[in-house]
PDB file of C-alpha atoms and ligand atoms in Angstrom:
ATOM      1  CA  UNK R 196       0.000   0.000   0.000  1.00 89.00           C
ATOM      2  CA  UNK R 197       1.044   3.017  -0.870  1.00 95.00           C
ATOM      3  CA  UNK R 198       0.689   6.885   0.797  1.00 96.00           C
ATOM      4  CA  UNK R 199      -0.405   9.217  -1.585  1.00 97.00           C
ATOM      5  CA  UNK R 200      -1.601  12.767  -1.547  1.00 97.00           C
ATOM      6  CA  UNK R 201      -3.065  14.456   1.434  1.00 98.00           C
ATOM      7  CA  UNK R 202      -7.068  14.724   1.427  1.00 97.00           C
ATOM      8  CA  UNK R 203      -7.970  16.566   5.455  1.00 95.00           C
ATOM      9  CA  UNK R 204      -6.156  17.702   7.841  1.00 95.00           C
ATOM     10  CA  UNK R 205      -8.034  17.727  10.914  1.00 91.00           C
ATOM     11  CA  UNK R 206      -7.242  19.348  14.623  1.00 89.00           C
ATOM     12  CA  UNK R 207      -5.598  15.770  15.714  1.00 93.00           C
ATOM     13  CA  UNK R 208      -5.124  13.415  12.492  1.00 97.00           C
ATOM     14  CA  UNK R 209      -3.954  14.037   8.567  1.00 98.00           C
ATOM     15  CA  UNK R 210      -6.022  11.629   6.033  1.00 98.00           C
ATOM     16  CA  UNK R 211      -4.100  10.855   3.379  1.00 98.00           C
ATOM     17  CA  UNK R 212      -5.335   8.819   0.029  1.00 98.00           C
ATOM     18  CA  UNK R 213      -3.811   5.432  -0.873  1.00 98.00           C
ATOM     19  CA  UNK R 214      -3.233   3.940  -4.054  1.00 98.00           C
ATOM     20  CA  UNK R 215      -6.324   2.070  -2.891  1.00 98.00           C
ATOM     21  CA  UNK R 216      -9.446   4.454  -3.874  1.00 96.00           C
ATOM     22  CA  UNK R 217     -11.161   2.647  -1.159  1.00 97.00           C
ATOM     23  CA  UNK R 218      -8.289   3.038   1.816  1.00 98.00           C
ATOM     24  CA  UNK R 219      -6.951   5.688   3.434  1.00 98.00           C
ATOM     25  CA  UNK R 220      -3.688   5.802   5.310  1.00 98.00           C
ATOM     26  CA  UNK R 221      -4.240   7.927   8.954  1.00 98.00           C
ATOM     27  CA  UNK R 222      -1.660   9.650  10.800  1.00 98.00           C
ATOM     28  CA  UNK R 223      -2.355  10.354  14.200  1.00 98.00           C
ATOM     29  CA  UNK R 224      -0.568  14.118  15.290  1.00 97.00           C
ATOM     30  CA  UNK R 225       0.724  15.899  18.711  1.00 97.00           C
ATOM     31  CA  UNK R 226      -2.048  18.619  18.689  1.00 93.00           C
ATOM     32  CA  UNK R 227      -3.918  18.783  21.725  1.00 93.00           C
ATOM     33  CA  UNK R 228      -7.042  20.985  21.156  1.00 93.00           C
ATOM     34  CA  UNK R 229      -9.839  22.197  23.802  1.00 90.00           C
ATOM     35  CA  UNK R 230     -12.764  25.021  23.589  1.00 87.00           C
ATOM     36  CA  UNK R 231     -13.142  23.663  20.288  1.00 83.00           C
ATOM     37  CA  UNK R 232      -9.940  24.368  18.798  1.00 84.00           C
ATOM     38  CA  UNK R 233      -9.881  27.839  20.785  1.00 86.00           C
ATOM     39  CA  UNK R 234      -7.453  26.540  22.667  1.00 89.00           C
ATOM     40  CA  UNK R 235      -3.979  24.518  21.010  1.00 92.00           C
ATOM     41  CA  UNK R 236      -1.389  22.932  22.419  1.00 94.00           C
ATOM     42  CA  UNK R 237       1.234  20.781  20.769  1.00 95.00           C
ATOM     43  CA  UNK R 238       2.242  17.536  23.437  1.00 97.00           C
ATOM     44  CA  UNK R 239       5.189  15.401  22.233  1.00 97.00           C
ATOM     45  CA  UNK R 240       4.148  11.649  22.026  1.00 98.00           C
ATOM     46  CA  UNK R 241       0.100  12.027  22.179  1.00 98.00           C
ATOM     47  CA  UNK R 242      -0.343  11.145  18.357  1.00 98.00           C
ATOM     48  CA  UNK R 243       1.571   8.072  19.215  1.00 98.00           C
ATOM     49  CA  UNK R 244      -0.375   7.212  22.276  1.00 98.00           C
ATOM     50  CA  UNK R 245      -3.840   7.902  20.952  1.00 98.00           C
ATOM     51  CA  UNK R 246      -3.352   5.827  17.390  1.00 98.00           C
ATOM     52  CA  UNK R 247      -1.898   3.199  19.631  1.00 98.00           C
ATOM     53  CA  UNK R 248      -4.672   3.226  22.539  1.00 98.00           C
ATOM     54  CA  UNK R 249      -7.282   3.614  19.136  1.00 98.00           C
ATOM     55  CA  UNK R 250      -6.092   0.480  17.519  1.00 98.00           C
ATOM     56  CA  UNK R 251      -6.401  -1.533  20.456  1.00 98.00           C
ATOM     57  CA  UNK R 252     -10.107  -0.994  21.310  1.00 98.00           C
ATOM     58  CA  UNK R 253     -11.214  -1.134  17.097  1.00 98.00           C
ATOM     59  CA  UNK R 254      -9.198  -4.551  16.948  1.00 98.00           C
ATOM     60  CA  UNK R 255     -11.424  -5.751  19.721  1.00 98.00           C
ATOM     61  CA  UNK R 256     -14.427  -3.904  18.246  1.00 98.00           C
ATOM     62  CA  UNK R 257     -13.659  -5.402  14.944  1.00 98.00           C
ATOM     63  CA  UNK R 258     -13.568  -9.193  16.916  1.00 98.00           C
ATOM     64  CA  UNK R 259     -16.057  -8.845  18.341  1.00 97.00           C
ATOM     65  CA  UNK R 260     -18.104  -8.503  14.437  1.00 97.00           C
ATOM     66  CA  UNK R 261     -18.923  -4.886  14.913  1.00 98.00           C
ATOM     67  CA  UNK R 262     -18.373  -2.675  11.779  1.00 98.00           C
ATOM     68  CA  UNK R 263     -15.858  -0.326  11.765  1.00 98.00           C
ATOM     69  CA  UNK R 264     -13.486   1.611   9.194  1.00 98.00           C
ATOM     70  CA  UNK R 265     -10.597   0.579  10.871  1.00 98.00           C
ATOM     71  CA  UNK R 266      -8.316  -1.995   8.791  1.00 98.00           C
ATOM     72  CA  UNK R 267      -5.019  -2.280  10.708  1.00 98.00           C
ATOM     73  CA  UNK R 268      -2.101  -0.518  12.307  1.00 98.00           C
ATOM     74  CA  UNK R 269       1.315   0.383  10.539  1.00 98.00           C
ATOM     75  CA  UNK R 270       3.449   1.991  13.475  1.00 98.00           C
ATOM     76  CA  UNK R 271       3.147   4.088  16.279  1.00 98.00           C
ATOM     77  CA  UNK R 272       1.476   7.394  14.799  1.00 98.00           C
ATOM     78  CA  UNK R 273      -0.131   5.264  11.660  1.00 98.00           C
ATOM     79  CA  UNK R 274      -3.302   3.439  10.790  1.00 98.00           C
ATOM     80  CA  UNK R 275      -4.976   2.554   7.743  1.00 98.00           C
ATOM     81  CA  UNK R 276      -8.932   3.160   7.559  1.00 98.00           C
ATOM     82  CA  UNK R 277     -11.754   2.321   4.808  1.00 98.00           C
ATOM     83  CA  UNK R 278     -12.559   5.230   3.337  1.00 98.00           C
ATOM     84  CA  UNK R 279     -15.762   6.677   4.612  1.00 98.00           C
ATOM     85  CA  UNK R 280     -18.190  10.108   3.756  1.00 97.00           C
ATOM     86  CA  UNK R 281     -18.239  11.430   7.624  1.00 97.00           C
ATOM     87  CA  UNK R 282     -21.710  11.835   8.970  1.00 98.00           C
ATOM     88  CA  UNK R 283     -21.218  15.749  10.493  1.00 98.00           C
ATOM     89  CA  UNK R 284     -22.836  14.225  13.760  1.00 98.00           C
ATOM     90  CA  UNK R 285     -20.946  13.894  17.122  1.00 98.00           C
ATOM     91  CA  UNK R 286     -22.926  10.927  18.624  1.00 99.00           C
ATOM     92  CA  UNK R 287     -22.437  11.037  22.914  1.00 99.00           C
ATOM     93  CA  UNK R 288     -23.041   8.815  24.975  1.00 99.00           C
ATOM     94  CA  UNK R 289     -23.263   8.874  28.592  1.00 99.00           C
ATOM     95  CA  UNK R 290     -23.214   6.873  30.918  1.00 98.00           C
ATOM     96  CA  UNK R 291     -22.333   9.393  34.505  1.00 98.00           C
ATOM     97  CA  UNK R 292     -22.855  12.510  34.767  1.00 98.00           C
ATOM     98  CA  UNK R 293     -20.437  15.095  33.770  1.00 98.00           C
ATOM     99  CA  UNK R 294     -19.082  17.987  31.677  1.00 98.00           C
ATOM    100  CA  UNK R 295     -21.930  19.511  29.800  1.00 98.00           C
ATOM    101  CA  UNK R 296     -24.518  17.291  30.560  1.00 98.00           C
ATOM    102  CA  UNK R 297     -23.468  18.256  34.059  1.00 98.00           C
ATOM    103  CA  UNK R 298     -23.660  22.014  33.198  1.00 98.00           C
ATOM    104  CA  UNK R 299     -27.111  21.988  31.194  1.00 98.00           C
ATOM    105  CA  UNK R 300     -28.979  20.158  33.751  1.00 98.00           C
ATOM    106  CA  UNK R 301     -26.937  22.077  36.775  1.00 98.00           C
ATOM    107  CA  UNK R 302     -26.444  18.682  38.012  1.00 98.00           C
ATOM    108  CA  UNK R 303     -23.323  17.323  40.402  1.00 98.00           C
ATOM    109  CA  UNK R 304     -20.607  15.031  38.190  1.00 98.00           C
ATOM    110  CA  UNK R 305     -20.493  11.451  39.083  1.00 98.00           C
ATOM    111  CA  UNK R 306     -24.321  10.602  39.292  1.00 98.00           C
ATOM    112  CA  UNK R 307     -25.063   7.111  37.375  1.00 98.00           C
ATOM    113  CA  UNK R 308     -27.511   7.523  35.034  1.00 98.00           C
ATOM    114  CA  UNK R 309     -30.073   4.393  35.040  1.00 98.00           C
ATOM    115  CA  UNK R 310     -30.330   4.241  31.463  1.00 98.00           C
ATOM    116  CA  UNK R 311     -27.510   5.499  28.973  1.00 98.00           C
ATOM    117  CA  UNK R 312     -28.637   8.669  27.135  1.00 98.00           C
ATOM    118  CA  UNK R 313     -27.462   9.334  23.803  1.00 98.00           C
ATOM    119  CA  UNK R 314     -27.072  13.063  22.331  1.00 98.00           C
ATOM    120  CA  UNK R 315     -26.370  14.518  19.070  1.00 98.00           C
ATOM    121  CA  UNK R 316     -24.331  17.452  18.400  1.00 98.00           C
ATOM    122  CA  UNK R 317     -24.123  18.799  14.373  1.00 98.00           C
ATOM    123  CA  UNK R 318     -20.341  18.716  13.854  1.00 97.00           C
ATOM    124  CA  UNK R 319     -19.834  22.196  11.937  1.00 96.00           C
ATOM    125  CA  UNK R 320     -17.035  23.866  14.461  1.00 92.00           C
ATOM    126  CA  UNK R 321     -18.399  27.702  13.072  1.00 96.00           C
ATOM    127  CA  UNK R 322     -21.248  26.950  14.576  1.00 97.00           C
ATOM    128  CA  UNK R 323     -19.428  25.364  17.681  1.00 95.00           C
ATOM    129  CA  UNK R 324     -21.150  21.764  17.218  1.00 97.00           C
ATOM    130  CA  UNK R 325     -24.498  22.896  18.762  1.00 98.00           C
ATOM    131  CA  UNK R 326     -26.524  19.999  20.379  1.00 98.00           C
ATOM    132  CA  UNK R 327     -29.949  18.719  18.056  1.00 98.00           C
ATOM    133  CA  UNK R 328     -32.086  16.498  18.438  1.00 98.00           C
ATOM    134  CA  UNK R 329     -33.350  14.117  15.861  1.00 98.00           C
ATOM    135  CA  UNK R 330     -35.866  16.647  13.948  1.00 98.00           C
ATOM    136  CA  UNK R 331     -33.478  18.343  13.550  1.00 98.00           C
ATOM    137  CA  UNK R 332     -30.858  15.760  12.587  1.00 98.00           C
ATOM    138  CA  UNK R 333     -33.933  14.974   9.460  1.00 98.00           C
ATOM    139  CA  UNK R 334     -34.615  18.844   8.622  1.00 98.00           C
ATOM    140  CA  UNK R 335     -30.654  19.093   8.269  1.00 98.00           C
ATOM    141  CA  UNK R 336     -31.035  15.892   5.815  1.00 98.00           C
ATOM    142  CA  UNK R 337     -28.056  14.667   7.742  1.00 98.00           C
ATOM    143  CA  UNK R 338     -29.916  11.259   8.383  1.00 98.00           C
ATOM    144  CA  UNK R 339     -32.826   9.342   7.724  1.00 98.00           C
ATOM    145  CA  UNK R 340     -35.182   7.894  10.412  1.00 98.00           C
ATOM    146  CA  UNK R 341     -34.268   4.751   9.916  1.00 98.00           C
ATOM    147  CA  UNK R 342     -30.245   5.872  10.020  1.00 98.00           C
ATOM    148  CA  UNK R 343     -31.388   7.721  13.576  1.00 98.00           C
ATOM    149  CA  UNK R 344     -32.542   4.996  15.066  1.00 98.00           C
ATOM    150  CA  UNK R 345     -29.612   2.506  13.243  1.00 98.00           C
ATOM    151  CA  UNK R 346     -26.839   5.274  14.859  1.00 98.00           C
ATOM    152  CA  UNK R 347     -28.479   4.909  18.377  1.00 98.00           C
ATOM    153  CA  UNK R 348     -28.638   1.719  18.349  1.00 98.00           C
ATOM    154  CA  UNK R 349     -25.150   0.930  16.870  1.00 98.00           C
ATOM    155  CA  UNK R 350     -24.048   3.311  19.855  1.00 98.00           C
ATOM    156  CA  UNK R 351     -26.016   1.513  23.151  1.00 98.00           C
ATOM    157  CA  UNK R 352     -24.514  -1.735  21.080  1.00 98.00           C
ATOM    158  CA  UNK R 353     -20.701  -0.308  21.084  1.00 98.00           C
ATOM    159  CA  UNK R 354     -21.276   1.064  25.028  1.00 98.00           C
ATOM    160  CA  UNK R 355     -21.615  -2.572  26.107  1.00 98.00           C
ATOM    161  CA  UNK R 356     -18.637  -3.357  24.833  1.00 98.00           C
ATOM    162  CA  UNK R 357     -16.795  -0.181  25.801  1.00 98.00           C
ATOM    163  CA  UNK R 358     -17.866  -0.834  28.812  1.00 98.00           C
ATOM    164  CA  UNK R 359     -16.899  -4.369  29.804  1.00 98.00           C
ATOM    165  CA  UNK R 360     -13.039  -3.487  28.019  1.00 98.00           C
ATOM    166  CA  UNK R 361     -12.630  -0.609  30.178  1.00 98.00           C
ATOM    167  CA  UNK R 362     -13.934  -2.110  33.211  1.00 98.00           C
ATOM    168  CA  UNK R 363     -11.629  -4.858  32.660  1.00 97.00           C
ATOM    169  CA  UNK R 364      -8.040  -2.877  33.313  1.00 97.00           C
ATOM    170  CA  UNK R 365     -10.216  -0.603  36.229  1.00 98.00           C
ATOM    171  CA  UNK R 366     -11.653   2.040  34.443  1.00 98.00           C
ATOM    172  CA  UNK R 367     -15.169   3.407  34.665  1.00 98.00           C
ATOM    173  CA  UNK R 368     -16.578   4.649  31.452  1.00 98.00           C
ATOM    174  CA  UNK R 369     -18.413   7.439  31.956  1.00 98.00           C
ATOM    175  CA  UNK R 370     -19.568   9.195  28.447  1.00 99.00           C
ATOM    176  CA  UNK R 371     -17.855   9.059  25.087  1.00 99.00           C
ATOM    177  CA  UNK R 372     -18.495  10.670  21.372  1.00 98.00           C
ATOM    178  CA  UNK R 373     -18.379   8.460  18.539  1.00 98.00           C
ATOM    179  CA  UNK R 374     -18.449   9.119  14.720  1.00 98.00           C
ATOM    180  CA  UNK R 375     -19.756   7.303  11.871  1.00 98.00           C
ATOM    181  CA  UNK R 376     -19.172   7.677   8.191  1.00 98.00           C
ATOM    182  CA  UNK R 377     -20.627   5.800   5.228  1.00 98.00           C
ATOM    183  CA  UNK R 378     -19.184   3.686   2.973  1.00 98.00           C
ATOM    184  CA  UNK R 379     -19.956   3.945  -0.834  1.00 95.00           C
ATOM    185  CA  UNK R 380     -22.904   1.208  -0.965  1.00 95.00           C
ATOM    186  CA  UNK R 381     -24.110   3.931   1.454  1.00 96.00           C
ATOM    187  CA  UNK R 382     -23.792   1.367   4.544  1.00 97.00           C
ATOM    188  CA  UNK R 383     -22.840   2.983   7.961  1.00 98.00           C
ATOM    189  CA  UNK R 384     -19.980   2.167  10.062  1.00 98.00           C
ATOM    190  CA  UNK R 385     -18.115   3.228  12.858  1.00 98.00           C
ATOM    191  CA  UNK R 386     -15.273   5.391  12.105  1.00 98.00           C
ATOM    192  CA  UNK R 387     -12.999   8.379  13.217  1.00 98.00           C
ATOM    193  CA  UNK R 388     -11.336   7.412  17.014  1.00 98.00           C
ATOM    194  CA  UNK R 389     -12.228   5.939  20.473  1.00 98.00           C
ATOM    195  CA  UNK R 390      -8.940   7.180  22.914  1.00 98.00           C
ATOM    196  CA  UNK R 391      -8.783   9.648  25.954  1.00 98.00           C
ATOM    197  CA  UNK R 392      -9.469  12.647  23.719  1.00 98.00           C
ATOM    198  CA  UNK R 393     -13.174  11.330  23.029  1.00 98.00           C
ATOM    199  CA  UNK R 394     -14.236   9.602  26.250  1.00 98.00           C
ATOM    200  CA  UNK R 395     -13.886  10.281  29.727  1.00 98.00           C
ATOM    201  CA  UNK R 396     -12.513   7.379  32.138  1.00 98.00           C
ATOM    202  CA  UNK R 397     -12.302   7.551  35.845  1.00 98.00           C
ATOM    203  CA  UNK R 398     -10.019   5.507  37.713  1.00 98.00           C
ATOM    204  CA  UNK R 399     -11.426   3.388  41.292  1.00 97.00           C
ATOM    205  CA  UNK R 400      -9.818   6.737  42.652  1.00 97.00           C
ATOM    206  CA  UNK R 401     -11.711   8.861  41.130  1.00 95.00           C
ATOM    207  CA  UNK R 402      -9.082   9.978  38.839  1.00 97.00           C
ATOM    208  CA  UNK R 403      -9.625  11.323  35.426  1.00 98.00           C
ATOM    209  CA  UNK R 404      -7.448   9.589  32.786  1.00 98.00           C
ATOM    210  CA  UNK R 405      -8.861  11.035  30.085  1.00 98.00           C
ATOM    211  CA  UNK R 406      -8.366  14.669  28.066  1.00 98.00           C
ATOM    212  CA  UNK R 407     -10.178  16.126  30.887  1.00 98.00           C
ATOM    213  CA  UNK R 408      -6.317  16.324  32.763  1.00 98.00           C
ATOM    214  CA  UNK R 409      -5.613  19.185  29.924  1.00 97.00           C
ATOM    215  CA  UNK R 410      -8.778  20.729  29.418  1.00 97.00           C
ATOM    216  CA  UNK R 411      -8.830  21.379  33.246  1.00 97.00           C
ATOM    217  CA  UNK R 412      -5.266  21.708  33.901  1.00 95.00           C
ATOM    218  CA  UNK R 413      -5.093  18.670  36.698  1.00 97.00           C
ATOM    219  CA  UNK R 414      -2.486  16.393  35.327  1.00 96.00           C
ATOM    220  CA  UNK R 415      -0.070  14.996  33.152  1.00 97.00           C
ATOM    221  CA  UNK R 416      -1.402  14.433  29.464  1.00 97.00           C
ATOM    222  CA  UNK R 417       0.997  12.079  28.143  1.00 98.00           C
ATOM    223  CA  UNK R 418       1.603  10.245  31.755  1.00 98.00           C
ATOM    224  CA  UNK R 419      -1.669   9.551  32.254  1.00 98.00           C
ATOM    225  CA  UNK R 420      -2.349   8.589  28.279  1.00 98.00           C
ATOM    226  CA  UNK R 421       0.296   6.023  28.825  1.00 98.00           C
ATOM    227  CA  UNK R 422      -1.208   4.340  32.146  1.00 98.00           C
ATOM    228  CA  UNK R 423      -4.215   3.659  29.941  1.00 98.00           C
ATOM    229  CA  UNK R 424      -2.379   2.124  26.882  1.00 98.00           C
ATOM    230  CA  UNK R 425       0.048   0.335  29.719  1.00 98.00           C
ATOM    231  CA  UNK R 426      -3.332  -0.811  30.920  1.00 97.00           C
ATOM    232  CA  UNK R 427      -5.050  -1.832  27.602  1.00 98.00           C
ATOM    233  CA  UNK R 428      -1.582  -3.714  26.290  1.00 97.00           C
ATOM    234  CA  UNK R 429      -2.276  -5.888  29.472  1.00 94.00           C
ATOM    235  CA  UNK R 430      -5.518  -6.690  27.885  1.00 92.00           C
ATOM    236  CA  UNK R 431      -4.395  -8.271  24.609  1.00 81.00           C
TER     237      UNK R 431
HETATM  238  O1  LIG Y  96     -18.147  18.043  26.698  1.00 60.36           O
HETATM  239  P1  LIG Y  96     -19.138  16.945  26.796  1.00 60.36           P
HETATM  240  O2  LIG Y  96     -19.519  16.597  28.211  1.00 60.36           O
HETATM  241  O3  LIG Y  96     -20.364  17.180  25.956  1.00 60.36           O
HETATM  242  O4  LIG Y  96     -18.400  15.667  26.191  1.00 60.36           O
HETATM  243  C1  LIG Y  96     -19.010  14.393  26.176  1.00 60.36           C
HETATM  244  C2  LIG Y  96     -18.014  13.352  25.655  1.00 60.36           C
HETATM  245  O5  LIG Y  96     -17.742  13.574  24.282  1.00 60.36           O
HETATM  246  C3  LIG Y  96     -16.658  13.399  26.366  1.00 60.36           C
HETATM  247  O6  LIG Y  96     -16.174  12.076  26.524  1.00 60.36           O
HETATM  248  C4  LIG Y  96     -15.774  14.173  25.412  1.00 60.36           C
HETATM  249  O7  LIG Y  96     -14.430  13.775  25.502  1.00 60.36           O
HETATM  250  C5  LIG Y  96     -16.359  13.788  24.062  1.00 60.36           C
HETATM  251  N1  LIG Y  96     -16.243  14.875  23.069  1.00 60.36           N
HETATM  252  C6  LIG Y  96     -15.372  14.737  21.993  1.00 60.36           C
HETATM  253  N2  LIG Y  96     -15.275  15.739  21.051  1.00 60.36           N
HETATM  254  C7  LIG Y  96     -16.000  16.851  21.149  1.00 60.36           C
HETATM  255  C8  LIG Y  96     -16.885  17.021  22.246  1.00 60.36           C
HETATM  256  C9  LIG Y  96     -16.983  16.009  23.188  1.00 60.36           C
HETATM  257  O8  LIG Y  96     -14.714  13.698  21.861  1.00 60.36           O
HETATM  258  N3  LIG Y  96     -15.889  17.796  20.211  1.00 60.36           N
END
């Protein structure tokens, strides 16, 4: 396989095409963002940890016979995807209490919700990915009904299994954003990343070992990145 041309360059990864029109070859970058990109930081060693922590959990997505884009690893910073038309949704799922579900509701962080709620925000960063609901999701023409209710699904379907791999090395999943993309046969699949940057994990401790460290300046990024792919390796 070969690396061609770049295609997008996003705030964490550059896509580039392949001489496969169907594959594209993903390099994971240093950038650290927050405030939606207001706020930019470059971190030695987070590409790395992040394609690396990414793999892992789509190799045991993909095992477990769950669509995804994700074909294989090369190195460190590198992956190779299927190539997939984005849908401009950020899909969130939570499972705790926190950030701005915590904020909307004025509710305490850390209360378990009895059933997982799933969110959309419209992923268009001038408009600062405002949350919609599913009318909205239709009037946009972003998805269909029947894609609505496939993406919530597909999400409460990939939470179980979140779940059980991070409670397996200690860590408590408590609300993650997924994205999906579709294929050319206009199929849907899982794509972008699932790593510290787009889910928030608490250790028994209470700990956050997630992005949440940088966005509110309480730890180590790359130290506590590590403990979770030190963690995951365990796992394999
Ligand atoms: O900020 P908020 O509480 O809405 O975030 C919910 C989840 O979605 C968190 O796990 C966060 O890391 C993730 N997220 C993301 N990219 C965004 C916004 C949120 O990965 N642009």
């Amino acid at each position: 396989m070969e690396k061609e041309t770049l295609l997008y360059e996003g705030k964490a990864k550059k896509l580039y095409f392949t001489d496969d029109s169907n594959v594209l070859w993903v390099e994971y970058c240093d950038q650290a963002t927050a405030l939606n990109g207001a706020r930019k930081e470059q971190i030695t060693g987070k590409g790395a940890l992040n394609n690396q922590i990414t793999s892992l959990i789509f190799e045991k997505l993909n095992a477990e016979g769950l669509e995804t884009h994700f074909i294989k690893k090369l190195s460190k910073t590198e992956q190779l995807n299927k190539k997939v038309s984005i849908i401009p949704l950020e899909v969130v799922l939570r499972n705790v209490v926190a950030g701005s579900f915590a904020k909307r509701f004025g509710l305490e962080e850390g209360i378990v919700l009895e059933e997982p709620i799933v969110e959309f925000y419209y992923k268009d960063d001038a408009l600062d990915d405002p949350f919609i609901n599913d009318e909205h999701v239709k009037f946009l023409n972003i998805a269909s009904d029947s894609e609505i209710e496939f993406l919530k699904k597909e999400t409460r379907k990939i939470n179980k299994i979140l779940k059980k791999i991070w409670t397996e090395i200690g860590l408590t999943l408590v609300d993650f954003k997924l994205e999906f993309g579709r294929l050319a046969d206009g199929s849907i699949i899982l794509a972008d990343e699932i790593s510290p940057d787009t889910s928030r994990l608490w250790d028994a401790k209470g700990q956050h070992m997630d992005k949440d460290v940088f966005r509110r300046n309480i730890g180590d990024l790359i130290e506590t990145y590590t403990e979770v792919l030190n963690l995951l390796e365990k796992t394999k």
